[in-house]
PDB file of C-alpha atoms and ligand atoms in Angstrom:
ATOM      1  CA  UNK A   1     -13.548  60.964 -20.089  1.00  0.00           C
ATOM      2  CA  UNK A   2     -14.583  60.219 -23.553  1.00  0.00           C
ATOM      3  CA  UNK A   3     -17.364  62.437 -25.027  1.00  0.00           C
ATOM      4  CA  UNK A   4     -20.075  60.723 -27.176  1.00  0.00           C
ATOM      5  CA  UNK A   5     -23.118  62.375 -26.612  1.00  0.00           C
ATOM      6  CA  UNK A   6     -23.969  65.860 -26.250  1.00  0.00           C
ATOM      7  CA  UNK A   7     -27.133  67.855 -25.471  1.00  0.00           C
ATOM      8  CA  UNK A   8     -28.318  70.518 -28.041  1.00  0.00           C
ATOM      9  CA  UNK A   9     -31.264  72.419 -26.102  1.00  0.00           C
ATOM     10  CA  UNK A  10     -33.281  75.514 -27.754  1.00  0.00           C
ATOM     11  CA  UNK A  11     -36.576  76.323 -28.428  1.00  0.00           C
ATOM     12  CA  UNK A  12     -36.264  76.105 -32.178  1.00  0.00           C
ATOM     13  CA  UNK A  13     -39.300  78.320 -33.351  1.00  0.00           C
ATOM     14  CA  UNK A  14     -38.711  76.996 -35.587  1.00  0.00           C
ATOM     15  CA  UNK A  15     -35.478  75.318 -36.410  1.00  0.00           C
ATOM     16  CA  UNK A  16     -33.403  77.076 -38.699  1.00  0.00           C
ATOM     17  CA  UNK A  17     -30.951  76.594 -41.588  1.00  0.00           C
ATOM     18  CA  UNK A  18     -28.497  78.376 -38.454  1.00  0.00           C
ATOM     19  CA  UNK A  19     -29.445  74.844 -35.745  1.00  0.00           C
ATOM     20  CA  UNK A  20     -28.980  72.233 -38.443  1.00  0.00           C
ATOM     21  CA  UNK A  21     -25.733  73.222 -38.824  1.00  0.00           C
ATOM     22  CA  UNK A  22     -24.521  73.749 -35.271  1.00  0.00           C
ATOM     23  CA  UNK A  23     -26.504  70.389 -34.399  1.00  0.00           C
ATOM     24  CA  UNK A  24     -24.493  68.246 -37.733  1.00  0.00           C
ATOM     25  CA  UNK A  25     -21.718  70.157 -36.321  1.00  0.00           C
ATOM     26  CA  UNK A  26     -21.807  68.665 -32.986  1.00  0.00           C
ATOM     27  CA  UNK A  27     -22.688  65.152 -34.349  1.00  0.00           C
ATOM     28  CA  UNK A  28     -19.480  64.881 -36.297  1.00  0.00           C
ATOM     29  CA  UNK A  29     -17.144  66.351 -33.657  1.00  0.00           C
ATOM     30  CA  UNK A  30     -18.897  63.513 -30.576  1.00  0.00           C
ATOM     31  CA  UNK A  31     -20.811  60.869 -32.844  1.00  0.00           C
ATOM     32  CA  UNK A  32     -24.143  61.476 -31.010  1.00  0.00           C
ATOM     33  CA  UNK A  33     -26.968  64.767 -30.283  1.00  0.00           C
ATOM     34  CA  UNK A  34     -29.727  64.757 -28.077  1.00  0.00           C
ATOM     35  CA  UNK A  35     -31.318  67.720 -29.400  1.00  0.00           C
ATOM     36  CA  UNK A  36     -34.002  69.049 -26.311  1.00  0.00           C
ATOM     37  CA  UNK A  37     -36.638  71.130 -27.259  1.00  0.00           C
ATOM     38  CA  UNK A  38     -37.579  73.113 -24.764  1.00  0.00           C
ATOM     39  CA  UNK A  39     -40.974  73.213 -23.353  1.00  0.00           C
ATOM     40  CA  UNK A  40     -41.879  76.307 -20.757  1.00  0.00           C
ATOM     41  CA  UNK A  41     -45.015  76.963 -19.617  1.00  0.00           C
ATOM     42  CA  UNK A  42     -44.859  80.428 -19.627  1.00  0.00           C
ATOM     43  CA  UNK A  43     -43.582  80.930 -22.869  1.00  0.00           C
ATOM     44  CA  UNK A  44     -45.578  81.109 -26.012  1.00  0.00           C
ATOM     45  CA  UNK A  45     -44.167  79.551 -28.741  1.00  0.00           C
ATOM     46  CA  UNK A  46     -45.288  80.469 -32.362  1.00  0.00           C
ATOM     47  CA  UNK A  47     -45.457  76.657 -33.851  1.00  0.00           C
ATOM     48  CA  UNK A  48     -45.972  75.432 -30.093  1.00  0.00           C
ATOM     49  CA  UNK A  49     -46.042  71.259 -29.604  1.00  0.00           C
ATOM     50  CA  UNK A  50     -45.167  71.243 -33.276  1.00  0.00           C
ATOM     51  CA  UNK A  51     -42.063  72.117 -32.565  1.00  0.00           C
ATOM     52  CA  UNK A  52     -40.195  68.897 -32.085  1.00  0.00           C
ATOM     53  CA  UNK A  53     -42.176  67.235 -34.984  1.00  0.00           C
ATOM     54  CA  UNK A  54     -40.799  70.377 -37.392  1.00  0.00           C
ATOM     55  CA  UNK A  55     -37.467  69.277 -35.626  1.00  0.00           C
ATOM     56  CA  UNK A  56     -37.372  65.558 -35.923  1.00  0.00           C
ATOM     57  CA  UNK A  57     -38.454  66.280 -39.501  1.00  0.00           C
ATOM     58  CA  UNK A  58     -35.431  68.221 -40.126  1.00  0.00           C
ATOM     59  CA  UNK A  59     -32.988  65.916 -38.671  1.00  0.00           C
ATOM     60  CA  UNK A  60     -34.330  62.851 -40.155  1.00  0.00           C
ATOM     61  CA  UNK A  61     -31.353  62.137 -42.273  1.00  0.00           C
ATOM     62  CA  UNK A  62     -29.082  62.930 -39.578  1.00  0.00           C
ATOM     63  CA  UNK A  63     -27.748  59.797 -38.032  1.00  0.00           C
ATOM     64  CA  UNK A  64     -26.581  60.008 -34.210  1.00  0.00           C
ATOM     65  CA  UNK A  65     -29.309  62.687 -33.444  1.00  0.00           C
ATOM     66  CA  UNK A  66     -32.438  62.032 -31.467  1.00  0.00           C
ATOM     67  CA  UNK A  67     -35.014  64.210 -30.503  1.00  0.00           C
ATOM     68  CA  UNK A  68     -36.662  64.565 -26.918  1.00  0.00           C
ATOM     69  CA  UNK A  69     -38.733  67.289 -25.077  1.00  0.00           C
ATOM     70  CA  UNK A  70     -37.377  69.070 -22.336  1.00  0.00           C
ATOM     71  CA  UNK A  71     -38.855  70.278 -19.000  1.00  0.00           C
ATOM     72  CA  UNK A  72     -37.820  71.609 -16.378  1.00  0.00           C
ATOM     73  CA  UNK A  73     -33.697  72.339 -15.651  1.00  0.00           C
ATOM     74  CA  UNK A  74     -31.102  71.764 -18.617  1.00  0.00           C
ATOM     75  CA  UNK A  75     -28.806  69.826 -16.014  1.00  0.00           C
ATOM     76  CA  UNK A  76     -31.449  67.520 -14.747  1.00  0.00           C
ATOM     77  CA  UNK A  77     -32.007  66.303 -18.518  1.00  0.00           C
ATOM     78  CA  UNK A  78     -28.668  65.905 -18.855  1.00  0.00           C
ATOM     79  CA  UNK A  79     -28.191  64.276 -16.157  1.00  0.00           C
ATOM     80  CA  UNK A  80     -31.011  61.986 -16.149  1.00  0.00           C
ATOM     81  CA  UNK A  81     -29.200  60.220 -19.450  1.00  0.00           C
ATOM     82  CA  UNK A  82     -25.220  60.691 -18.181  1.00  0.00           C
ATOM     83  CA  UNK A  83     -24.528  63.011 -20.534  1.00  0.00           C
ATOM     84  CA  UNK A  84     -21.926  65.752 -19.465  1.00  0.00           C
ATOM     85  CA  UNK A  85     -22.290  68.531 -22.202  1.00  0.00           C
ATOM     86  CA  UNK A  86     -23.950  70.637 -24.280  1.00  0.00           C
ATOM     87  CA  UNK A  87     -23.404  72.191 -27.223  1.00  0.00           C
ATOM     88  CA  UNK A  88     -24.524  75.493 -28.190  1.00  0.00           C
ATOM     89  CA  UNK A  89     -24.282  77.898 -31.538  1.00  0.00           C
ATOM     90  CA  UNK A  90     -23.353  81.753 -30.532  1.00  0.00           C
ATOM     91  CA  UNK A  91     -23.520  84.426 -33.246  1.00  0.00           C
ATOM     92  CA  UNK A  92     -22.093  87.424 -32.086  1.00  0.00           C
ATOM     93  CA  UNK A  93     -21.437  89.174 -28.418  1.00  0.00           C
ATOM     94  CA  UNK A  94     -25.001  89.416 -26.782  1.00  0.00           C
ATOM     95  CA  UNK A  95     -25.106  85.211 -27.539  1.00  0.00           C
ATOM     96  CA  UNK A  96     -22.152  85.033 -25.606  1.00  0.00           C
ATOM     97  CA  UNK A  97     -22.756  86.963 -22.969  1.00  0.00           C
ATOM     98  CA  UNK A  98     -25.559  85.438 -22.187  1.00  0.00           C
ATOM     99  CA  UNK A  99     -24.609  81.977 -23.151  1.00  0.00           C
ATOM    100  CA  UNK A 100     -21.181  82.957 -20.658  1.00  0.00           C
ATOM    101  CA  UNK A 101     -24.098  83.772 -17.497  1.00  0.00           C
ATOM    102  CA  UNK A 102     -26.122  80.356 -18.321  1.00  0.00           C
ATOM    103  CA  UNK A 103     -22.951  77.699 -18.785  1.00  0.00           C
ATOM    104  CA  UNK A 104     -21.588  78.873 -15.502  1.00  0.00           C
ATOM    105  CA  UNK A 105     -25.002  78.666 -13.840  1.00  0.00           C
ATOM    106  CA  UNK A 106     -25.452  75.369 -15.070  1.00  0.00           C
ATOM    107  CA  UNK A 107     -21.615  74.393 -14.477  1.00  0.00           C
ATOM    108  CA  UNK A 108     -22.663  75.334 -10.435  1.00  0.00           C
ATOM    109  CA  UNK A 109     -25.085  73.312 -10.320  1.00  0.00           C
ATOM    110  CA  UNK A 110     -23.616  70.323 -11.197  1.00  0.00           C
ATOM    111  CA  UNK A 111     -20.797  70.900 -13.257  1.00  0.00           C
ATOM    112  CA  UNK A 112     -22.375  70.415 -16.825  1.00  0.00           C
ATOM    113  CA  UNK A 113     -20.021  71.348 -19.766  1.00  0.00           C
ATOM    114  CA  UNK A 114     -21.019  74.037 -22.333  1.00  0.00           C
ATOM    115  CA  UNK A 115     -18.877  74.240 -25.934  1.00  0.00           C
ATOM    116  CA  UNK A 116     -19.897  76.823 -28.201  1.00  0.00           C
ATOM    117  CA  UNK A 117     -19.506  76.699 -31.929  1.00  0.00           C
ATOM    118  CA  UNK A 118     -19.515  80.557 -33.787  1.00  0.00           C
ATOM    119  CA  UNK A 119     -22.116  80.011 -36.050  1.00  0.00           C
ATOM    120  CA  UNK A 120     -21.127  79.522 -39.604  1.00  0.00           C
ATOM    121  CA  UNK A 121     -20.650  82.641 -41.681  1.00  0.00           C
ATOM    122  CA  UNK A 122     -24.267  82.533 -43.791  1.00  0.00           C
ATOM    123  CA  UNK A 123     -25.638  81.951 -40.558  1.00  0.00           C
ATOM    124  CA  UNK A 124     -24.237  84.763 -38.230  1.00  0.00           C
ATOM    125  CA  UNK A 125     -27.424  87.088 -38.840  1.00  0.00           C
ATOM    126  CA  UNK A 126     -29.991  84.083 -38.474  1.00  0.00           C
ATOM    127  CA  UNK A 127     -32.503  84.658 -35.300  1.00  0.00           C
ATOM    128  CA  UNK A 128     -35.723  82.595 -35.193  1.00  0.00           C
ATOM    129  CA  UNK A 129     -37.395  85.711 -33.152  1.00  0.00           C
ATOM    130  CA  UNK A 130     -36.895  87.867 -36.547  1.00  0.00           C
ATOM    131  CA  UNK A 131     -37.858  84.881 -38.625  1.00  0.00           C
ATOM    132  CA  UNK A 132     -41.351  84.531 -36.949  1.00  0.00           C
ATOM    133  CA  UNK A 133     -41.924  88.762 -36.978  1.00  0.00           C
ATOM    134  CA  UNK A 134     -41.253  88.141 -40.587  1.00  0.00           C
ATOM    135  CA  UNK A 135     -43.872  84.987 -41.394  1.00  0.00           C
ATOM    136  CA  UNK A 136     -46.574  86.355 -39.280  1.00  0.00           C
ATOM    137  CA  UNK A 137     -46.778  89.859 -41.188  1.00  0.00           C
ATOM    138  CA  UNK A 138     -46.890  87.524 -44.253  1.00  0.00           C
ATOM    139  CA  UNK A 139     -42.730  87.663 -45.131  1.00  0.00           C
ATOM    140  CA  UNK A 140     -41.006  84.364 -46.572  1.00  0.00           C
ATOM    141  CA  UNK A 141     -38.433  83.013 -45.106  1.00  0.00           C
ATOM    142  CA  UNK A 142     -38.172  79.410 -46.638  1.00  0.00           C
ATOM    143  CA  UNK A 143     -34.292  80.250 -47.214  1.00  0.00           C
ATOM    144  CA  UNK A 144     -33.438  80.685 -43.809  1.00  0.00           C
ATOM    145  CA  UNK A 145     -35.135  77.069 -42.618  1.00  0.00           C
ATOM    146  CA  UNK A 146     -35.494  73.196 -43.661  1.00  0.00           C
ATOM    147  CA  UNK A 147     -37.619  72.459 -46.726  1.00  0.00           C
ATOM    148  CA  UNK A 148     -39.992  70.521 -43.597  1.00  0.00           C
ATOM    149  CA  UNK A 149     -40.619  73.750 -42.188  1.00  0.00           C
ATOM    150  CA  UNK A 150     -40.895  75.680 -45.532  1.00  0.00           C
ATOM    151  CA  UNK A 151     -43.790  73.012 -46.244  1.00  0.00           C
ATOM    152  CA  UNK A 152     -45.311  74.022 -43.056  1.00  0.00           C
ATOM    153  CA  UNK A 153     -44.951  77.455 -43.267  1.00  0.00           C
ATOM    154  CA  UNK A 154     -46.519  77.351 -46.357  1.00  0.00           C
ATOM    155  CA  UNK A 155     -49.537  75.605 -44.759  1.00  0.00           C
ATOM    156  CA  UNK A 156     -50.027  78.342 -41.865  1.00  0.00           C
ATOM    157  CA  UNK A 157     -49.329  75.492 -39.691  1.00  0.00           C
ATOM    158  CA  UNK A 158     -48.612  77.259 -36.838  1.00  0.00           C
ATOM    159  CA  UNK A 159     -50.640  77.240 -33.097  1.00  0.00           C
ATOM    160  CA  UNK A 160     -51.068  81.124 -32.727  1.00  0.00           C
ATOM    161  CA  UNK A 161     -50.968  83.926 -35.312  1.00  0.00           C
ATOM    162  CA  UNK A 162     -48.919  86.125 -32.338  1.00  0.00           C
ATOM    163  CA  UNK A 163     -45.190  86.155 -32.336  1.00  0.00           C
ATOM    164  CA  UNK A 164     -43.778  84.970 -29.211  1.00  0.00           C
TER     165      UNK A 164
HETATM  166  O1  PNS B   1     -33.835  78.797 -28.293  1.00  0.00           O
HETATM  167  P1  PNS B   1     -33.319  78.974 -27.123  1.00  0.00           P
HETATM  168  O2  PNS B   1     -34.272  79.898 -26.770  1.00  0.00           O
HETATM  169  O3  PNS B   1     -32.131  79.790 -26.463  1.00  0.00           O
HETATM  170  O4  PNS B   1     -33.322  77.794 -25.829  1.00  0.00           O
HETATM  171  C1  PNS B   1     -33.245  78.282 -24.623  1.00  0.00           C
HETATM  172  C2  PNS B   1     -32.960  76.804 -24.249  1.00  0.00           C
HETATM  173  C3  PNS B   1     -34.410  75.666 -23.579  1.00  0.00           C
HETATM  174  C4  PNS B   1     -31.527  76.057 -24.012  1.00  0.00           C
HETATM  175  C5  PNS B   1     -32.956  77.127 -22.044  1.00  0.00           C
HETATM  176  O5  PNS B   1     -34.090  78.127 -21.715  1.00  0.00           O
HETATM  177  C6  PNS B   1     -32.925  76.192 -21.281  1.00  0.00           C
HETATM  178  O6  PNS B   1     -31.687  75.340 -21.192  1.00  0.00           O
HETATM  179  N1  PNS B   1     -33.829  76.112 -20.660  1.00  0.00           N
HETATM  180  C7  PNS B   1     -34.241  74.903 -19.555  1.00  0.00           C
HETATM  181  C8  PNS B   1     -34.265  75.641 -18.422  1.00  0.00           C
HETATM  182  C9  PNS B   1     -33.035  75.807 -17.666  1.00  0.00           C
HETATM  183  O7  PNS B   1     -32.304  75.081 -17.910  1.00  0.00           O
HETATM  184  N2  PNS B   1     -32.672  77.492 -17.644  1.00  0.00           N
HETATM  185  C10 PNS B   1     -31.037  77.513 -17.765  1.00  0.00           C
HETATM  186  C11 PNS B   1     -31.100  78.351 -16.147  1.00  0.00           C
HETATM  187  S1  PNS B   1     -29.356  79.040 -16.198  1.00  0.00           S
END
């Protein structure tokens, strides 16, 4: 089977240059990417529903990349679209441990495959969680995010001020 489209799932709270690099590389490898922005009602997202528009803005100039909200299970999201694999970035060992566990659970349910791409060296320590902590405390994260996200941050364009 030749894979022509994969899913890049995530919370993207907010999308960073690290996420964007993985999305671009997945697109270059397979041709098409659906970015699945997770919507978990139990989770408090700093950028709330704006995450989807921020991802859309960040990938606007990338041909072959679409953005959708995802509620429920990743395996169902992929099955409904006939997409056989997800691509995720990993930075270090703890990412790997977690991703392998999820990959096996997902594969066990529907046969969904997980492809792990090592984060680029310049993005190895980048984390949305750390960026949220910095920005709610007034720090500058501009160099780590795409221009549309930097602009949203400059407008303090988030829905809550609590770190998620
Ligand atoms: O950026 P994140 O927070 O690591 O992204 C997490 C996400 C959205 C990829 C993950 O929570 C997810 O796949 N959610 C959908 C629910 C699901 O299928 N969970 C995995 C069960 S093994």
